[in-house]
Amino acid sequence: PIKSSAASDVYKRQIIKLRMTMETENYLQIMTSSLEKKKKILQDIVDYNVEQERIVTSGEFDGDKFQKNMENKAECIDMLNALDEGFQSVYDRVKADVEMYKQNYKADIQRLQQLIKEVSALSATIQAQESRNKLQIERKFRELKQETKTAKRSVSMANKYYQNMSRVSSEPQFMDHKK
């Protein structure tokens, strides 16, 4: 009976360890999937930044396209924030087990590290694009503001001209009124 009880305890511990391993592997897969989604969303933002640059540098500024582009990027950022929160939550669940049994999860860890490098590279690309686009947008808005001032000035001058012309009598100015 003593041997049987010890064997049973060993078996129970093995079952618990197996369950923990399977659970950790599932969580690592979730983390991998999350990073792959994040990578795709970041690539979408890179593409939106390229489109934004075209919108701003084209001859005729299309405010509606620019607005839609900004809304699309905002949606991507919201999705990234949700993924980041979920990733951190899952990581907190498996951190201790992964650190304790690194060798068991070596391939998963390497895949996660590779995805993190790719995500980091995309993030750096986005930061550079955003800096360039910000300067171009500020320049474009200054140009548009100047054009608006010029247009307002032209309208104001035209209005003054028409006001002055309406005050002028319709009679000839140099007619002799003697009889």
Short mmCIF file of C-alpha atoms in Angstrom, two decimals:
data_model
loop_
_atom_site.label_atom_id
_atom_site.label_comp_id
_atom_site.label_asym_id
_atom_site.label_seq_id
_atom_site.Cartn_x
_atom_site.Cartn_y
_atom_site.Cartn_z
CA PRO A 1 0.00 0.00 0.00
CA ILE A 2 2.82 2.47 0.72
CA LYS A 3 4.39 1.92 -2.69
CA SER A 4 1.01 2.22 -4.30
CA SER A 5 0.35 5.54 -2.57
CA ALA A 6 3.79 6.91 -3.57
CA ALA A 7 3.26 5.79 -7.15
CA SER A 8 -0.15 7.39 -7.14
CA ASP A 9 1.36 10.68 -5.88
CA VAL A 10 4.01 10.58 -8.61
CA TYR A 11 1.33 9.89 -11.20
CA LYS A 12 -0.80 12.79 -9.91
CA ARG A 13 2.19 15.14 -10.02
CA GLN A 14 2.94 14.04 -13.60
CA ILE A 15 -0.66 14.67 -14.61
CA ILE A 16 -0.60 18.13 -12.99
CA LYS A 17 2.72 18.94 -14.68
CA LEU A 18 1.38 17.73 -18.03
CA ARG A 19 -1.73 19.90 -17.64
CA MET A 20 0.40 22.91 -16.73
CA THR A 21 2.66 22.25 -19.72
CA MET A 22 -0.30 21.97 -22.08
CA GLU A 23 -1.85 25.11 -20.59
CA THR A 24 1.42 27.01 -20.93
CA GLU A 25 1.83 25.81 -24.51
CA ASN A 26 -1.69 27.01 -25.27
CA TYR A 27 -0.92 30.40 -23.74
CA LEU A 28 2.34 30.63 -25.69
CA GLN A 29 0.37 29.91 -28.87
CA ILE A 30 -2.07 32.68 -27.93
CA MET A 31 0.88 35.04 -27.41
CA THR A 32 2.34 34.05 -30.79
CA SER A 33 -1.01 34.62 -32.47
CA SER A 34 -1.32 37.99 -30.74
CA LEU A 35 2.12 39.09 -31.98
CA GLU A 36 1.30 37.94 -35.52
CA LYS A 37 -1.90 40.02 -35.42
CA LYS A 38 0.05 42.97 -34.06
CA LYS A 39 2.58 42.63 -36.86
CA LYS A 40 -0.20 42.68 -39.45
CA ILE A 41 -1.82 45.75 -37.89
CA LEU A 42 1.53 47.55 -37.75
CA GLN A 43 2.06 46.76 -41.44
CA ASP A 44 -1.39 48.25 -42.12
CA ILE A 45 -0.31 51.42 -40.29
CA VAL A 46 2.87 51.55 -42.40
CA ASP A 47 0.66 51.35 -45.50
CA TYR A 48 -1.68 54.06 -44.16
CA ASN A 49 1.35 56.27 -43.52
CA VAL A 50 2.51 55.81 -47.12
CA GLU A 51 -1.00 56.71 -48.31
CA GLN A 52 -1.05 59.71 -45.97
CA GLU A 53 2.22 60.96 -47.41
CA ARG A 54 0.75 60.72 -50.94
CA ILE A 55 -2.36 62.62 -49.86
CA VAL A 56 -0.33 65.42 -48.30
CA THR A 57 2.27 65.74 -51.05
CA SER A 58 -0.12 65.53 -54.00
CA GLY A 59 -0.93 68.75 -55.82
CA GLU A 60 -4.53 69.01 -54.66
CA PHE A 61 -5.15 68.28 -50.98
CA ASP A 62 -8.16 65.98 -50.40
CA GLY A 63 -9.40 66.61 -46.86
CA ASP A 64 -11.90 63.75 -46.98
CA LYS A 65 -9.22 61.20 -47.91
CA PHE A 66 -6.95 62.59 -45.22
CA GLN A 67 -9.72 62.32 -42.61
CA LYS A 68 -10.56 58.73 -43.62
CA ASN A 69 -6.88 57.83 -43.45
CA MET A 70 -6.63 59.23 -39.93
CA GLU A 71 -9.76 57.32 -38.85
CA ASN A 72 -8.34 54.07 -40.24
CA LYS A 73 -5.09 54.59 -38.34
CA ALA A 74 -7.02 55.34 -35.14
CA GLU A 75 -8.92 52.03 -35.50
CA CYS A 76 -5.60 50.20 -35.90
CA ILE A 77 -4.21 51.87 -32.79
CA ASP A 78 -7.28 50.85 -30.78
CA MET A 79 -6.79 47.24 -31.92
CA LEU A 80 -3.10 47.40 -30.97
CA ASN A 81 -3.94 48.64 -27.49
CA ALA A 82 -6.39 45.77 -26.98
CA LEU A 83 -3.82 43.24 -28.21
CA ASP A 84 -1.15 44.68 -25.92
CA GLU A 85 -3.41 44.41 -22.88
CA GLY A 86 -4.30 40.81 -23.73
CA PHE A 87 -0.69 39.88 -24.42
CA GLN A 88 0.45 41.24 -21.06
CA SER A 89 -2.34 39.42 -19.26
CA VAL A 90 -1.41 36.09 -20.87
CA TYR A 91 2.31 36.66 -20.29
CA ASP A 92 1.69 37.29 -16.60
CA ARG A 93 -0.03 33.88 -16.39
CA VAL A 94 2.83 31.89 -17.90
CA LYS A 95 5.89 33.92 -16.93
CA ALA A 96 6.88 31.80 -13.92
CA ASP A 97 6.42 28.46 -15.71
CA VAL A 98 8.31 29.61 -18.81
CA GLU A 99 11.21 30.95 -16.76
CA MET A 100 11.38 27.73 -14.73
CA TYR A 101 11.25 25.38 -17.73
CA LYS A 102 12.89 27.45 -20.50
CA GLN A 103 14.29 24.40 -22.23
CA ASN A 104 10.83 22.87 -22.64
CA TYR A 105 9.57 25.96 -24.46
CA LYS A 106 12.72 26.85 -26.38
CA ALA A 107 11.12 26.78 -29.86
CA ASP A 108 8.12 28.84 -28.69
CA ILE A 109 10.38 31.37 -27.01
CA GLN A 110 12.52 31.70 -30.16
CA ARG A 111 9.41 32.27 -32.29
CA LEU A 112 8.17 34.91 -29.84
CA GLN A 113 11.57 36.61 -29.86
CA GLN A 114 11.59 36.69 -33.67
CA LEU A 115 8.10 38.18 -33.78
CA ILE A 116 9.06 40.78 -31.17
CA LYS A 117 12.05 41.81 -33.33
CA GLU A 118 9.80 42.15 -36.38
CA VAL A 119 7.20 44.13 -34.42
CA SER A 120 9.94 46.39 -33.03
CA ALA A 121 11.32 47.03 -36.53
CA LEU A 122 7.85 47.94 -37.80
CA SER A 123 7.36 50.24 -34.81
CA ALA A 124 10.61 52.05 -35.60
CA THR A 125 9.54 52.41 -39.24
CA ILE A 126 6.21 53.87 -38.15
CA GLN A 127 7.89 56.38 -35.84
CA ALA A 128 10.11 57.60 -38.68
CA GLN A 129 7.13 57.82 -41.05
CA GLU A 130 5.07 59.70 -38.48
CA SER A 131 7.86 62.25 -37.96
CA ARG A 132 8.19 62.86 -41.71
CA ASN A 133 4.45 63.02 -42.23
CA LYS A 134 4.02 65.43 -39.32
CA LEU A 135 6.43 67.89 -40.92
CA GLN A 136 4.76 67.55 -44.31
CA ILE A 137 1.29 67.96 -42.80
CA GLU A 138 2.35 71.08 -40.90
CA ARG A 139 3.81 72.51 -44.12
CA LYS A 140 0.64 71.66 -46.07
CA PHE A 141 -1.59 73.22 -43.44
CA ARG A 142 0.52 76.41 -43.46
CA GLU A 143 0.10 76.53 -47.26
CA LEU A 144 -3.64 75.99 -46.98
CA LYS A 145 -3.89 78.65 -44.29
CA GLN A 146 -2.00 81.10 -46.51
CA GLU A 147 -4.25 80.27 -49.47
CA THR A 148 -7.29 80.84 -47.26
CA LYS A 149 -5.95 84.24 -46.15
CA THR A 150 -5.31 85.20 -49.77
CA ALA A 151 -8.79 84.07 -50.80
CA LYS A 152 -10.39 86.01 -47.92
CA ARG A 153 -8.39 89.10 -48.86
CA SER A 154 -9.51 88.77 -52.49
CA VAL A 155 -13.15 88.40 -51.47
CA SER A 156 -12.86 91.38 -49.14
CA MET A 157 -11.31 93.51 -51.87
CA ALA A 158 -14.02 92.48 -54.32
CA ASN A 159 -16.74 93.33 -51.78
CA LYS A 160 -15.20 96.78 -51.18
CA TYR A 161 -15.00 97.38 -54.91
CA TYR A 162 -18.68 96.51 -55.39
CA GLN A 163 -19.68 98.68 -52.41
CA ASN A 164 -17.76 101.63 -53.82
CA MET A 165 -19.20 101.08 -57.26
CA SER A 166 -22.74 100.95 -55.89
CA ARG A 167 -22.27 104.43 -54.35
CA VAL A 168 -21.25 105.94 -57.64
CA SER A 169 -24.08 107.71 -59.40
CA SER A 170 -25.22 106.27 -62.67
CA GLU A 171 -25.28 109.74 -64.24
CA PRO A 172 -22.33 110.78 -66.30
CA GLN A 173 -19.91 112.75 -64.14
CA PHE A 174 -18.74 115.28 -66.68
CA MET A 175 -22.02 116.43 -68.22
CA ASP A 176 -22.83 120.04 -68.46
CA HIS A 177 -26.13 120.73 -66.73
CA LYS A 178 -26.60 124.24 -68.19
CA LYS A 179 -29.31 125.01 -70.66
#
